[in-house]
Short mmCIF file of C-alpha atoms in Angstrom, two decimals:
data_model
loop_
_atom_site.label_atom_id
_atom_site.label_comp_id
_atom_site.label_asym_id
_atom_site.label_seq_id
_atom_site.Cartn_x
_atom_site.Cartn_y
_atom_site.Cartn_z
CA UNK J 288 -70.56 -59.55 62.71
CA UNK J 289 -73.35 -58.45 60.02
CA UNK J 290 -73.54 -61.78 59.05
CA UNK J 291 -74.01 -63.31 62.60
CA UNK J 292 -76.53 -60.68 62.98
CA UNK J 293 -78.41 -61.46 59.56
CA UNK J 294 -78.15 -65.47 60.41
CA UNK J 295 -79.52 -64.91 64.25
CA UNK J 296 -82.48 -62.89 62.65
CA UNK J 297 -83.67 -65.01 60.30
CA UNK J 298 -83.18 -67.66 63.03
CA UNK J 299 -85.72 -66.10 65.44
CA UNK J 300 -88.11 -65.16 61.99
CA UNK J 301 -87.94 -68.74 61.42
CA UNK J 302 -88.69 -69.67 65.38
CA UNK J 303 -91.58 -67.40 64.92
CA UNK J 304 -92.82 -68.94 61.86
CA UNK J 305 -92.18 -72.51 63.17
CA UNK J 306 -94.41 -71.92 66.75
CA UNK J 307 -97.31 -70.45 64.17
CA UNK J 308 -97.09 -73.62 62.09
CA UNK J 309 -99.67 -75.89 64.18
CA UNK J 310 -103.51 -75.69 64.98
CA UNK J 311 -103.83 -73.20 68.01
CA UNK J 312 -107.76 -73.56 68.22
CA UNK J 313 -109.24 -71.24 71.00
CA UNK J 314 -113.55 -72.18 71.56
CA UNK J 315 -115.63 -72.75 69.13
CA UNK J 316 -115.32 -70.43 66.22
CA UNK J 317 -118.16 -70.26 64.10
CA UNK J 318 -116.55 -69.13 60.63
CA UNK J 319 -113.74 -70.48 59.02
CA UNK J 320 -111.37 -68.37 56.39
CA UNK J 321 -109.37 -70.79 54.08
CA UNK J 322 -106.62 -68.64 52.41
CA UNK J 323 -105.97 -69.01 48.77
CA UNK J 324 -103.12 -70.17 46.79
CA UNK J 325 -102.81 -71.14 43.04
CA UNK J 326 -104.70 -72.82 40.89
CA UNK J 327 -103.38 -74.42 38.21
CA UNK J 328 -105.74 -75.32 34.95
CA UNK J 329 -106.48 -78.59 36.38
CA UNK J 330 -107.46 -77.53 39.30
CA UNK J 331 -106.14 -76.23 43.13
CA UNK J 332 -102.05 -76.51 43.27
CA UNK J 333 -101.12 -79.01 45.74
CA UNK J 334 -100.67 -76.73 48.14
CA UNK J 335 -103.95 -75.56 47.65
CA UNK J 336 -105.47 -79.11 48.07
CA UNK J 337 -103.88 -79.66 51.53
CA UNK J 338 -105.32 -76.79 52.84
CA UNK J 339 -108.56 -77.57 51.51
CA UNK J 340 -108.55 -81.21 52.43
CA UNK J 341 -107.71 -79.82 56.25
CA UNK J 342 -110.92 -77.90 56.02
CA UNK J 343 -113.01 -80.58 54.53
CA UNK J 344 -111.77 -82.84 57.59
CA UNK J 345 -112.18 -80.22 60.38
CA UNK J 346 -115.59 -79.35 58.45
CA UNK J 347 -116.91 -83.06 59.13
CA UNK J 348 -117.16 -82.60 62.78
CA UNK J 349 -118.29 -78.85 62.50
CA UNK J 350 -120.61 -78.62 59.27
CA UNK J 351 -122.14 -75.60 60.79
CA UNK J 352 -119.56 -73.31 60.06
CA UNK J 353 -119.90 -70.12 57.18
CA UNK J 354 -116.75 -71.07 55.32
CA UNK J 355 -115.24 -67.93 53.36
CA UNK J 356 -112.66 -68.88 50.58
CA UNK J 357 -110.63 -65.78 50.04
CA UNK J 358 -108.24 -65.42 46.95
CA UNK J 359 -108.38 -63.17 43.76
CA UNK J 360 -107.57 -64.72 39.89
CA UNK J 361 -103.62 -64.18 39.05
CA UNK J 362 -103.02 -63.73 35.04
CA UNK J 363 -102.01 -67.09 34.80
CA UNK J 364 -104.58 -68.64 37.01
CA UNK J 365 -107.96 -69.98 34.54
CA UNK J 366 -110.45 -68.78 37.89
CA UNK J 367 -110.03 -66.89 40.94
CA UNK J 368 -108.86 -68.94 43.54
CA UNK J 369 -112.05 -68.39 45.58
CA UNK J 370 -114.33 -69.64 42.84
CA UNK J 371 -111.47 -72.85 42.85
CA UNK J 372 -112.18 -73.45 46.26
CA UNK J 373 -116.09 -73.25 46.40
CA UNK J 374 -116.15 -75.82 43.92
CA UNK J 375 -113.52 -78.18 45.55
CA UNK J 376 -115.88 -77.71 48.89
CA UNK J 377 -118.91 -78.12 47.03
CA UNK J 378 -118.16 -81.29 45.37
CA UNK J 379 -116.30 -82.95 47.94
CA UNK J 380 -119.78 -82.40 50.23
CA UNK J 381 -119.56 -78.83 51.46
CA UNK J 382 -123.37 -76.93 51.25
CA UNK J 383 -122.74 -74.53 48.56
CA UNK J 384 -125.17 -71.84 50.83
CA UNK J 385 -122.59 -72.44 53.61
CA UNK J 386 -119.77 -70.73 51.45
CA UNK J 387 -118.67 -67.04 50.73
CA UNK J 388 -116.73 -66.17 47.93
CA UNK J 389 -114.53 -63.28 48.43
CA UNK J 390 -112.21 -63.27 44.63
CA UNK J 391 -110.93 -60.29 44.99
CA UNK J 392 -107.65 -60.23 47.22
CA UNK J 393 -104.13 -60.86 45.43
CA UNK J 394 -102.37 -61.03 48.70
CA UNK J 395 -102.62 -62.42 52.33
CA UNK J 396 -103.38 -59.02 54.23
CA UNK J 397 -106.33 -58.23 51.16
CA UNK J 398 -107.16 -61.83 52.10
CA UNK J 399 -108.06 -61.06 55.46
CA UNK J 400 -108.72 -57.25 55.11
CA UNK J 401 -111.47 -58.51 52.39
CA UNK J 402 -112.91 -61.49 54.34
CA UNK J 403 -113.55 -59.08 56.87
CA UNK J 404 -115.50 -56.58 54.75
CA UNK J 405 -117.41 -59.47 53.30
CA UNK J 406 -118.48 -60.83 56.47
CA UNK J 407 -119.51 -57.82 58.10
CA UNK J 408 -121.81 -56.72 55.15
CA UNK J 409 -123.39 -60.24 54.85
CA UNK J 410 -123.98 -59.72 58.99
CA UNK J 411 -122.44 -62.64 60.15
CA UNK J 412 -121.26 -62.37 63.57
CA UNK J 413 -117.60 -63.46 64.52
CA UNK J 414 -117.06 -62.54 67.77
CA UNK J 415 -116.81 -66.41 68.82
CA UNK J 416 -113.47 -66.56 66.56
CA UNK J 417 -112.43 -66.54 63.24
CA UNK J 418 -110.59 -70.17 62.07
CA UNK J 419 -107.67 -69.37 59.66
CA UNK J 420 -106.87 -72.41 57.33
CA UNK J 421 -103.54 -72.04 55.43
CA UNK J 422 -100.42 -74.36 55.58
CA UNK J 423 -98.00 -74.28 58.78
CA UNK J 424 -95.71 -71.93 57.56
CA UNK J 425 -98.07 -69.05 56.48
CA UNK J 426 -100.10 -69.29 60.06
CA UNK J 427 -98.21 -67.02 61.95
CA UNK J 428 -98.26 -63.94 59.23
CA UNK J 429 -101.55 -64.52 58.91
CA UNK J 430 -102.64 -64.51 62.77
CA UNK J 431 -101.15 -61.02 62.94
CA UNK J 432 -102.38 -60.00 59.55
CA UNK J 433 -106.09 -60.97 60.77
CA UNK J 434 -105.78 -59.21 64.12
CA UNK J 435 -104.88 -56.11 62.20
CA UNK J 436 -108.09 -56.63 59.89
CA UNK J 437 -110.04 -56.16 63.03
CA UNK J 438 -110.72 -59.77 63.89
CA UNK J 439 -110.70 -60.15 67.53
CA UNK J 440 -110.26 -63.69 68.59
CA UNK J 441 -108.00 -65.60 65.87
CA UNK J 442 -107.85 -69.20 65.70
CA UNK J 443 -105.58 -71.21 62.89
CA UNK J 444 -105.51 -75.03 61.34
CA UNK J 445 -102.39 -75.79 60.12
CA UNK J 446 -102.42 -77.76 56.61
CA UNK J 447 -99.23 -79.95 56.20
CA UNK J 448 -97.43 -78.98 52.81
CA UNK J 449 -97.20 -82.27 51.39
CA UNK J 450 -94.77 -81.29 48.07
CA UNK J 451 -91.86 -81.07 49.73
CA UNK J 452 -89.70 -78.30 47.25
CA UNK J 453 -92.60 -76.05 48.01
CA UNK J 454 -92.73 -76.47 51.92
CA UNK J 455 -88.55 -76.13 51.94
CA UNK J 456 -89.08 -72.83 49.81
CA UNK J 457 -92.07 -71.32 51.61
CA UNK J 458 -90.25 -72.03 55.19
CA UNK J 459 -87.07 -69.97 53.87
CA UNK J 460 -88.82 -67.39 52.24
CA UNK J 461 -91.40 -67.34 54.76
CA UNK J 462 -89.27 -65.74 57.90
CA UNK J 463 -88.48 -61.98 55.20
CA UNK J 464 -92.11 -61.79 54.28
CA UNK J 465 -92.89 -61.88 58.03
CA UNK J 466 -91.08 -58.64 58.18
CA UNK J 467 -92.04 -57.15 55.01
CA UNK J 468 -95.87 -57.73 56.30
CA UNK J 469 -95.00 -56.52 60.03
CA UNK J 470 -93.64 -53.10 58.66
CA UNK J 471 -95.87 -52.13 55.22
CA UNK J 472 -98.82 -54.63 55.03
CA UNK J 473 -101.50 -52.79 56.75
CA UNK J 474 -105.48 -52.90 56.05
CA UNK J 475 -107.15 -50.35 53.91
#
């Protein structure tokens, strides 16, 4: 019976995750977060790259948008994953004045909880929405994370996961660290 119980669970987790795992664009929001992942020493991981390549696409039609690339430097990371990002952006055509660099979050809700801080000191407005960019399976702990950062109207753009051990892992390990975030992952 435990294990029926355990096997239904993860299966609604994993609906859950799965129903968060496309674009679910409400208006037009005016800033975009792209949430970091790790950067190897030649560069972004490819899982990294997707989501950055979704934002450099969505960012052709919208190159108004304040972009904030969130993501601190792990000890075996040669930059912070912000500083990673800004200069993917920046040389792949991205105005280097339209980007915020927030380097100092190590997880998803100091991601968000950061982003946040950042954007209300530099005064930039987001009631219009906040775009999340992070691949499919991370979207739906990250909607709720952002909501409990204090963002009001939460948009997402899913980035496929094109290396495929990654995406299988991430989906099964995905569904527990929706929990673990629901019950402890709260912003300071």
């Amino acid at each position: 019976a435990l294990i029926l119980v355990g096997v239904l669970s993860f299966c609604g987790l994993f609906a859950c995750v799965m129903y968060g795992a496309y674009d679910h664009i409400q208006g037009e929001p005016e800033v975009m977060v792209i949430l970091g992942c790790q950067v190897r020493q030649d560069g972004p991981s490819v899982l990294l790259r997707d989501r950055l390549d979704e934002a450099l696409d969505y960012l052709e039609d919208h190159p108004d948008m304040t972009v904030v690339v969130s993501g601190g430097q792990g000890p075996d990371e040669p930059t912070s994953e912000a500083q990673a990002m800004a200069d993917y952006l920046t040389a792949h055509g991205v105005e280097e004045e339209k980007v915020l660099l927030e380097p100092d979050s190590h997880n998803t809700a100091q991601n968000l909880d950061y982003s946040r801080r950042l954007l209300d000191r530099e005064g930039i407005d987001t009631s219009d929405g906040v775009l999340l960019v992070s691949n499919g399976f991370h979207l739906t702990r990250a909607r709720m994370l952002a909501e409990r950062a204090g963002f009001e109207q939460v948009s997402t753009l899913a980035a496929p996961a094109s290396h495929l051990p990654s995406r299988l892992y991430m989906y099964v390990r995905e569904p527990p660290d929706l929990v673990k975030s629901f019950l402890f992952d709260r912003a300071g």
